[in-house]
Coordinates of C-alpha atoms in Angstrom, one line a residue:
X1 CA 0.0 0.0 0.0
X2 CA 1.7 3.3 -0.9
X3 CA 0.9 6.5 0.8
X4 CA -0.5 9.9 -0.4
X5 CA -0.1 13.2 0.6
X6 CA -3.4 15.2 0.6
X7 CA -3.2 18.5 0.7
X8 CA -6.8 20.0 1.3
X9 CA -7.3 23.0 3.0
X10 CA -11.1 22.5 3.2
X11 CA -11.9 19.0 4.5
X12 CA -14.5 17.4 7.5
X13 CA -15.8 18.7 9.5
X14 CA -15.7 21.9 7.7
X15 CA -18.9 22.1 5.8
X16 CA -17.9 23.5 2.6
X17 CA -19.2 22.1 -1.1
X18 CA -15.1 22.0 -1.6
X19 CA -14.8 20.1 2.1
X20 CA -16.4 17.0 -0.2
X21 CA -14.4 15.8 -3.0
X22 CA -11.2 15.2 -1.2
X23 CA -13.4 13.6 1.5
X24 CA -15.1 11.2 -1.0
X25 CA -12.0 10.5 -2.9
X26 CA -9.9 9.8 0.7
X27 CA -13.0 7.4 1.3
X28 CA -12.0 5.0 -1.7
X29 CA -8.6 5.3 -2.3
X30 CA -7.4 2.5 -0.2
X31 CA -9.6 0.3 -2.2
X32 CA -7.1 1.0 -4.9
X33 CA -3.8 0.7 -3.2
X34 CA -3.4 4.5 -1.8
X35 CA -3.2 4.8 1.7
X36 CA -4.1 8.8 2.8
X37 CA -2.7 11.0 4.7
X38 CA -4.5 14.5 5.3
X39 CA -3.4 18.2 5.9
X40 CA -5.8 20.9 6.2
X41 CA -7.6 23.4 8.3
X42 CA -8.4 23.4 11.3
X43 CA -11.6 21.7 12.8
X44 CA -13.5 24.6 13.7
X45 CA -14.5 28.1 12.9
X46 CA -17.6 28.2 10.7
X47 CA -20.2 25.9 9.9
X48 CA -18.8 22.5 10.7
X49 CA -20.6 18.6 10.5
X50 CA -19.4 16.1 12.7
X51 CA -20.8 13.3 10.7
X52 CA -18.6 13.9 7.7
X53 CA -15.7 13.3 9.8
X54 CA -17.2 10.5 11.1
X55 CA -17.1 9.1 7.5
X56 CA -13.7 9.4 6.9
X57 CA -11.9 5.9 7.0
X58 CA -10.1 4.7 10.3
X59 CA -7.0 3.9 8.1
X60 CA -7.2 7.7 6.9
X61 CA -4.6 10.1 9.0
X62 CA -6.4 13.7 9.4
X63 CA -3.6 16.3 10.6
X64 CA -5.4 19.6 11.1
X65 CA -2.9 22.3 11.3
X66 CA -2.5 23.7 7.8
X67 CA -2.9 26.5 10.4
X68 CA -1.5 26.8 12.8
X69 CA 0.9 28.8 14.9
X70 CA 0.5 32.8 15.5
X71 CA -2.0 33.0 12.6
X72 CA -4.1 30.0 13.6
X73 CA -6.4 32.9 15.1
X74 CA -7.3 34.0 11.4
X75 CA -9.4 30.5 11.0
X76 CA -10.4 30.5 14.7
X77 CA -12.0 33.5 14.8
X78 CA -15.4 32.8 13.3
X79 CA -17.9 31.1 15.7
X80 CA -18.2 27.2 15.1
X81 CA -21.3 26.5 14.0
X82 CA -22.9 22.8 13.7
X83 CA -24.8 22.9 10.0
X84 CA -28.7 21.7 11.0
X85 CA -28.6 24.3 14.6
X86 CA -27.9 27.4 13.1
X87 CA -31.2 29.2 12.7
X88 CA -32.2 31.3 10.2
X89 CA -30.4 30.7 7.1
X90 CA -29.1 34.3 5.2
X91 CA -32.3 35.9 4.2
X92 CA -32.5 38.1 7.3
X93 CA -30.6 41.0 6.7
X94 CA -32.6 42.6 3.8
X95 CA -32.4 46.0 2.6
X96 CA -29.7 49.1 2.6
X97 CA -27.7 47.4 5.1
X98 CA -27.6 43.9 3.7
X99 CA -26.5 45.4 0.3
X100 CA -24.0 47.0 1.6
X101 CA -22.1 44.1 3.3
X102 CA -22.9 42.4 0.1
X103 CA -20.9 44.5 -1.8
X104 CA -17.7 44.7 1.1
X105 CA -17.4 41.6 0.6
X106 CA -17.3 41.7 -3.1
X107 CA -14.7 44.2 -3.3
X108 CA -12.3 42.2 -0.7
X109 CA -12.8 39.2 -2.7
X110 CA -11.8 41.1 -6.4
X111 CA -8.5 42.4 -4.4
X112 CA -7.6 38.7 -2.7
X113 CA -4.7 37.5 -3.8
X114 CA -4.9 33.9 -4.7
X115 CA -7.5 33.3 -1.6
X116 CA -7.2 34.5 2.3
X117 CA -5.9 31.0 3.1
X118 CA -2.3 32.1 1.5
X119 CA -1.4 33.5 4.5
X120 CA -0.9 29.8 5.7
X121 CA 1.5 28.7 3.1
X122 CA 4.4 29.1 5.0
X123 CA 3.4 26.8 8.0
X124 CA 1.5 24.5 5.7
X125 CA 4.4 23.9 3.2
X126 CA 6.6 22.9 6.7
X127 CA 4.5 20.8 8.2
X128 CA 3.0 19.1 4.4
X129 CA 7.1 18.2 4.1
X130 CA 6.8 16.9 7.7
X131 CA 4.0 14.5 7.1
X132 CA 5.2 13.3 3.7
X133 CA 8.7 12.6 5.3
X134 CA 7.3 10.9 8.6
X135 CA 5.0 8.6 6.6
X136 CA 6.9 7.9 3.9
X137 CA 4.5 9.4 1.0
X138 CA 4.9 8.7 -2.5
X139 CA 2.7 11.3 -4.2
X140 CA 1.6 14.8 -3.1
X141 CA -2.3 15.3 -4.3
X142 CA -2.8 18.7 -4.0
X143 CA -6.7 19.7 -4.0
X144 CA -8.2 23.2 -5.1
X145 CA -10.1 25.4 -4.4
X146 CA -9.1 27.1 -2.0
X147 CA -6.1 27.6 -4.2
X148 CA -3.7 27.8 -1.8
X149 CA -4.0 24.4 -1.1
X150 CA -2.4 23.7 -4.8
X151 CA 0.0 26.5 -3.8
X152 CA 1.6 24.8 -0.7
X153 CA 1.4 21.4 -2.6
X154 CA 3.4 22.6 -5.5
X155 CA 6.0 24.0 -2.7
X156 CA 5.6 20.6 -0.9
X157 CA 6.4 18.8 -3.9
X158 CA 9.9 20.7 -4.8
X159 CA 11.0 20.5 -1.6
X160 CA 10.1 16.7 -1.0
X161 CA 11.1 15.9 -4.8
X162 CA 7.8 14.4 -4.8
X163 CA 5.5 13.7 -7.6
X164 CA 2.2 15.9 -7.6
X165 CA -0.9 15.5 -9.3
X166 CA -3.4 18.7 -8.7
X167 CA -7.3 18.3 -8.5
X168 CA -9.1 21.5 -9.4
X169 CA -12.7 20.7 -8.5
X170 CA -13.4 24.0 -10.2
X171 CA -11.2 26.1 -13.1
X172 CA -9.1 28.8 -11.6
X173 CA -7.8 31.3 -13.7
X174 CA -9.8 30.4 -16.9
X175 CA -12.7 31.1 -14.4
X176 CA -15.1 33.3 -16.4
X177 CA -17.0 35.1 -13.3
X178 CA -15.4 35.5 -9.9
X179 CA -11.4 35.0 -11.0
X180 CA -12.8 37.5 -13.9
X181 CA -14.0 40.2 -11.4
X182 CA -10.7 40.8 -9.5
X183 CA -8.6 43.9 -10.1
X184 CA -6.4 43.6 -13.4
X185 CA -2.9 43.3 -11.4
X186 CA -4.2 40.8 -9.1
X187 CA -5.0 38.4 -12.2
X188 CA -2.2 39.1 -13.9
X189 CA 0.1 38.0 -10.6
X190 CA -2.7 35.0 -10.3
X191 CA -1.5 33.9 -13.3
X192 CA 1.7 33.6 -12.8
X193 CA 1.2 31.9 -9.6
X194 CA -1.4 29.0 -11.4
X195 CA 1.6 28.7 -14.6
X196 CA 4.3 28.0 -10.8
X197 CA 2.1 25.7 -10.2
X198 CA 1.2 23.8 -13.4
X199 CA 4.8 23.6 -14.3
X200 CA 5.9 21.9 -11.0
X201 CA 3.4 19.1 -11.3
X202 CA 3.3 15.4 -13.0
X203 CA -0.3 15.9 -13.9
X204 CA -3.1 18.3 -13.3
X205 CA -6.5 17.1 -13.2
X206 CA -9.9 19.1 -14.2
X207 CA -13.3 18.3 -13.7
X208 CA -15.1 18.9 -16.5
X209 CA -14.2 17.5 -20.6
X210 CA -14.8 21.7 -21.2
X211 CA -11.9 22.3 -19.2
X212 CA -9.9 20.0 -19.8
X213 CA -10.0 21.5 -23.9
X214 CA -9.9 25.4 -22.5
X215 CA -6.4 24.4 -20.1
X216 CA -4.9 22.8 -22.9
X217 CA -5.4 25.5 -25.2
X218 CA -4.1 28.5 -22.7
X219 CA -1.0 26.2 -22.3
X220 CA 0.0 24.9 -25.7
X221 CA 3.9 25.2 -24.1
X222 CA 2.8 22.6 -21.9
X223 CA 2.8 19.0 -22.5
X224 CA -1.2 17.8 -23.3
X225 CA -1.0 14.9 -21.0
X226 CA 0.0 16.7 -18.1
X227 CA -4.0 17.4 -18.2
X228 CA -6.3 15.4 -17.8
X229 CA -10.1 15.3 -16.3
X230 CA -12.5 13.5 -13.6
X231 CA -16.0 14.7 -13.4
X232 CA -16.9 15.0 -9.7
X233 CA -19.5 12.2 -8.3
X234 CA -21.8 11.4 -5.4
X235 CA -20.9 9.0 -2.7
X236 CA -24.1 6.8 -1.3
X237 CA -22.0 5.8 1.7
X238 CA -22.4 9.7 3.2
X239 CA -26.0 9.8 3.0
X240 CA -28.5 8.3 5.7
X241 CA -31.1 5.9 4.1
X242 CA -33.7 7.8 2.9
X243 CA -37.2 7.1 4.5
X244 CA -38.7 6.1 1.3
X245 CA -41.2 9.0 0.4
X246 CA -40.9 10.9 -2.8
X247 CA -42.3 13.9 -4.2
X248 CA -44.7 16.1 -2.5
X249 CA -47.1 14.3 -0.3
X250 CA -49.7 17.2 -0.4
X251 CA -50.8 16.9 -3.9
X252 CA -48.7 20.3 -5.0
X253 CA -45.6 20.5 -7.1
X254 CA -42.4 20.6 -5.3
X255 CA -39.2 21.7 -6.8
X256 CA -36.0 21.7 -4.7
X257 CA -33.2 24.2 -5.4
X258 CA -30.3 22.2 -2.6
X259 CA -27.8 25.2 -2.2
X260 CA -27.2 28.7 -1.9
X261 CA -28.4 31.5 -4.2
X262 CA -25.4 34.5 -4.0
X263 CA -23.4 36.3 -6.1
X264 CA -22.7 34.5 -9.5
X265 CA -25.3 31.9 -8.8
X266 CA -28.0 34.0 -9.1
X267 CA -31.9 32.8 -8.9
X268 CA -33.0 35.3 -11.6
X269 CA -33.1 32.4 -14.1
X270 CA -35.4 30.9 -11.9
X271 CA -37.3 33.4 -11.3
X272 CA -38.0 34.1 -15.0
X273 CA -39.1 30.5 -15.2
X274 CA -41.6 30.7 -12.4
X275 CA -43.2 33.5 -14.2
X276 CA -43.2 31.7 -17.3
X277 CA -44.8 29.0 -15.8
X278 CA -47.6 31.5 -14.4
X279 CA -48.4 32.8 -18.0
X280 CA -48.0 29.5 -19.6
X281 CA -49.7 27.0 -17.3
X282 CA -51.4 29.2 -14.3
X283 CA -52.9 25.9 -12.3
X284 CA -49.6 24.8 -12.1
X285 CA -48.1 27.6 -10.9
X286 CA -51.0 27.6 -8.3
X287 CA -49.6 24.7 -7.0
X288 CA -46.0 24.6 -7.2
X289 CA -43.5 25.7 -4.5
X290 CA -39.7 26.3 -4.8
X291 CA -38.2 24.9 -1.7
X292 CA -34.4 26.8 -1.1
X293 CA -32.2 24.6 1.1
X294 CA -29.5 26.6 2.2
X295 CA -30.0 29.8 1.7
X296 CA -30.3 33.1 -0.2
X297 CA -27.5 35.9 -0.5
X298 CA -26.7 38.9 -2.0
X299 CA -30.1 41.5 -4.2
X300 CA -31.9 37.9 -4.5
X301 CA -32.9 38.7 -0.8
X302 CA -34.8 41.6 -1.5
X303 CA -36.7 39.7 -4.4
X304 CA -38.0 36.9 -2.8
X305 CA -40.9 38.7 -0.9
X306 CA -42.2 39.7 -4.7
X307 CA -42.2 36.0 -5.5
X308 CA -44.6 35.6 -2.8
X309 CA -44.6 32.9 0.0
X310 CA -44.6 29.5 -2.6
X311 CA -40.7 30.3 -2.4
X312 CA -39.8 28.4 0.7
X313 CA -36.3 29.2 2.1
X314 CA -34.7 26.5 4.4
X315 CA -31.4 26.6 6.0
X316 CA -28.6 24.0 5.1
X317 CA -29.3 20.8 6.3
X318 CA -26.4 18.0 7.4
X319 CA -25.0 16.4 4.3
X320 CA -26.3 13.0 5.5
X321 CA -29.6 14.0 5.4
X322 CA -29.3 16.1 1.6
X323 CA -30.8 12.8 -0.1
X324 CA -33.5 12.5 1.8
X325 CA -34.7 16.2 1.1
X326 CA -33.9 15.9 -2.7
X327 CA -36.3 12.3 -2.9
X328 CA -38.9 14.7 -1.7
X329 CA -38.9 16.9 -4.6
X330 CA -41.3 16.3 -7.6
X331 CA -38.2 18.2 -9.8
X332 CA -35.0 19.3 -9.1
X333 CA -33.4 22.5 -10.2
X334 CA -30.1 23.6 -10.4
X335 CA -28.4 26.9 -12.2
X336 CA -25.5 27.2 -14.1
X337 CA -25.7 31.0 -15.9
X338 CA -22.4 32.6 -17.4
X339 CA -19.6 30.1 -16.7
X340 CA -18.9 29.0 -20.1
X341 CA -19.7 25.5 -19.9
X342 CA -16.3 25.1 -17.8
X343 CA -18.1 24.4 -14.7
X344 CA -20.8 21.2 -13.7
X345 CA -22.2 22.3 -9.9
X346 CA -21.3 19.6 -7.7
X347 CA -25.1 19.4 -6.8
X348 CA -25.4 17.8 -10.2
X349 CA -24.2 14.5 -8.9
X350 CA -26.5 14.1 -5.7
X351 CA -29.4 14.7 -8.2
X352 CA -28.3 12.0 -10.2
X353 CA -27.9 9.9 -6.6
X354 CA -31.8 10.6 -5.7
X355 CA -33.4 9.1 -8.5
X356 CA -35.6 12.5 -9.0
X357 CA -36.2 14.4 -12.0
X358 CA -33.4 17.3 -13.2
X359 CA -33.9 20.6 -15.1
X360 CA -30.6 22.6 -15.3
X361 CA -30.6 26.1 -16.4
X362 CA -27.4 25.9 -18.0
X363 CA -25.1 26.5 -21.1
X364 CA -23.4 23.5 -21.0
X365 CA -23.7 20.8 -23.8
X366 CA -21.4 18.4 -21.5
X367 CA -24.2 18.9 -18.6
X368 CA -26.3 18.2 -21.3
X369 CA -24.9 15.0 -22.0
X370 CA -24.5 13.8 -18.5
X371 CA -28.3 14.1 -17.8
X372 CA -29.6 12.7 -21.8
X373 CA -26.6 9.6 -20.6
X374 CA -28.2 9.1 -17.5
X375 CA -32.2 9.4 -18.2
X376 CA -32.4 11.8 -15.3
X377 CA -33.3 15.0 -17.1
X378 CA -32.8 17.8 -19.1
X379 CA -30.3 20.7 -19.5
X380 CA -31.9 24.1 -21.2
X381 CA -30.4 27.4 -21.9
X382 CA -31.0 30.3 -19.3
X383 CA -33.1 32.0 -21.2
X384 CA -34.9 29.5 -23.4
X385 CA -37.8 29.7 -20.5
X386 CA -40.6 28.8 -22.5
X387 CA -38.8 25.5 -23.1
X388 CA -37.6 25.1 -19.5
X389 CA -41.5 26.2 -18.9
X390 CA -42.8 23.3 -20.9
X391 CA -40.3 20.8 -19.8
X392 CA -41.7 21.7 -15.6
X393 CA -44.9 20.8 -17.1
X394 CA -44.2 17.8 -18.9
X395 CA -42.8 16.5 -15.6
X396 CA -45.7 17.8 -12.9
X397 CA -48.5 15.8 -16.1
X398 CA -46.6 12.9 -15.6
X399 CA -45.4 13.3 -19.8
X400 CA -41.7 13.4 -18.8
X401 CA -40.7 10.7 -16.9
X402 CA -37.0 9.5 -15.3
X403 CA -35.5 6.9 -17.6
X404 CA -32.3 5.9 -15.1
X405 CA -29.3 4.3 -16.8
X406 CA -27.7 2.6 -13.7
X407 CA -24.8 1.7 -15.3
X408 CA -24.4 5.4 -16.9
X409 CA -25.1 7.1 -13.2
X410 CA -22.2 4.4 -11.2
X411 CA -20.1 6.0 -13.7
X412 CA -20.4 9.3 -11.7
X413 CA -19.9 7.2 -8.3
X414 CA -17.1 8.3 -5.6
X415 CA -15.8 4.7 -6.5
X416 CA -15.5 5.3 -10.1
X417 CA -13.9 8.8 -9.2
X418 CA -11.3 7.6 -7.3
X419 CA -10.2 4.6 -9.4
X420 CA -9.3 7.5 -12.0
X421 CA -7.5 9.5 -9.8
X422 CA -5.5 6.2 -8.5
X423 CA -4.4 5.5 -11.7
X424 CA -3.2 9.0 -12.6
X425 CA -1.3 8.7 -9.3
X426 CA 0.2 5.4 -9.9
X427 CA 1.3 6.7 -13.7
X428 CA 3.4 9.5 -12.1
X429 CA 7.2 9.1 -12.3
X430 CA 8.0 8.8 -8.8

């Protein structure tokens, strides 16, 4: 069994959407001869869920102290929060006020250097050369975003000598919205840091076929197998068993958005739809409720109470309970609007895992693929509502119905993900 360094800043309990792929790829490596060994943040200091690090293998090492030291205060200082027991989710603070904290934060983001995390990179690169050293790591599998994380890996890996393969669950630089927002010397430094990084690893690995074309093109100097691609995927093993129900039990028409609605991801698409839906097919839209779980950022705050109270916000709910709450829906949305097609929302995959009906609101012809491959749905262009309009209908008449191609959904399965990723490691020269 040869061991892997994992470099992944975001990891259990921290509940992040980028806390889950290194968790469900640690979770099946073993099975394919890679023993893990883990360094990331601190176990604490924003919304955290104690059963995801409850999943993570007994043969797994977890070494929290990416941070750590006199700046360990910088992840500390938010108040640890257990996702399920928080309250209210973000719709609360409407209005001037809400805007203008909206738009702080927007402006520290488009001046951030890499990420906040960078600040770390110093501690994390002595302690990741630690670990590999004191368990005798072969590989350095460095995981992004937070981009840091691929920062300190590709540090790691030329002090160590170490082969490393980066995982970039999302594009970084080629990223069309937020990397596209921040200041012009900011990119331009950003740039330099992602071509550092590229250039010091065996193999870089995106997670979308889109990608994988747009990184090869902005790097014709680099050789085209150093990239390579591995969709993300759901892992059954993190969910509790569902109680069985699906759909809505009252007789209405459910549809589930499972995330959070904030800058980028906006719910205007959706909201176009709903009132296409009104105009097109009123008794439906008499009937039908949007159901919001996790929350609502940014102007789409201040637009909800126009929508009227059939939009139903819920706060996050533990990860282990997600499939339950998506078997319940009658359809399940998702939003994609602007990225290019470079980007698949990870939520993508848990659809697939609930066996429910999926409309994405997306330019994406790979999306659109994945769902036509599977049966599970369809994908239709932002603004194409009276299509998306139709397709709702079709679904609440019972005209459009799943046709699930097991073998094409396993093919999206945390197992399947990480037998890719083992074999990239084991190609490595190492």
């Amino acid at each position: 069994m040869r061991t892997v360094l994992v470099i992944a800043p975001y990891f259990p309990p921290l509940a992040r959407v980028g806390a889950l792929r290194p968790l469900k790829l640690v979770r099946h490596l073993g099975e394919f001869g890679w023993r893990s060994v883990v360094l990331c943040l601190p176990a604490g200091g924003g919304l955290v869920d104690p059963a995801l690090a409850q999943a993570v293998p007994g043969d797994v090492t977890v070494d929290h102290s990416f941070a750590a030291g006199p700046l360990w205060w910088v992840e500390m200082r938010a108040r640890t929060r257990t996702v399920g027991q928080e309250g209210a989710s973000l719709t609360d603070a409407r209005g001037a006020l809400g805007r203008l904290a909206d738009r702080a934060r927007a402006r520290f983001d488009d001046w951030t250097f890499v990420d906040t995390r960078l600040v770390h990179a110093p501690n994390a690169v002595t302690r990741a050369v630690t670990l590999a050293r004191r368990h005798g790591a072969r590989a350095i599998l460095g995981c992004g975003d937070p981009w840091s994380g691929l920062v300190t890996a590709a540090l790691a890996a030329r002090a160590t000598r170490l082969p490393l393969v980066c995982d970039l669950r999302d594009p970084w630089t080629l990223e069309p919205e937020r990397f596209a927002a921040k200041a012009p010397l900011i990119k331009a430094l950003e740039r330099r840091v992602e071509r550092f990084v590229f250039e010091s690893s065996s193999r870089v690995v995106l997670n979308t076929r889109t990608a994988l074309v747009a990184y090869r093109d902005a790097y014709p100097d680099l050789p085209g197998n150093r990239f390579t691609f591995q969709q993300n995927c759901f892992d059954s093993g993190l969910f509790d068993e569902p109680d069985g129900h699906v759909g809505d039990p009252g007789g209405g028409f459910k549809m589930v958005y499972f995330g959070r609605f904030r800058r980028f991801r906006s719910m205007d698409p959706v909201t176009r739809l709903l009132r296409r839906i009104d105009m097109d097919h009123p008794e439906l839209g008499r009937r039908l409720t949007l159901h919001v779980v996790g929350g609502v950022e940014g102007e789409d705050r201040d637009s909800l109470e126009k929508l009227g109270p059939r939009i139903i916000v819920r706060p996050a709910v533990p990860y282990g309970r997600s499939l339950q709450v998506l078997r319940c829906a009658d359809l399940l949305i998702l939003t994609l609007a602007g990225s290019a097609g470079l980007q698949i929302p990870a939520k993508l995959y848990d659809y697939l895992a609930a066996d429910r009906p999926v409309l994405a609101l997306a330019h994406s012809p790979e999306m659109a693929g994945i769902l036509d491959e599977t049966g599970m749905g369809r994908c239709v262009e932002p603004d194409d509502v009276r299509a998306s309009s139709l397709f709702v209908a079709d679904v609440a008449n019972g005209t459009w119905r799943p046709r699930p191609d097991r073998d094409a959904i396993e093919a999206f399965s945390a197992r399947s993900m990480a037998r890719k990723i083992a074999s990239v490691l084991s190609g490595v020269p190492g």
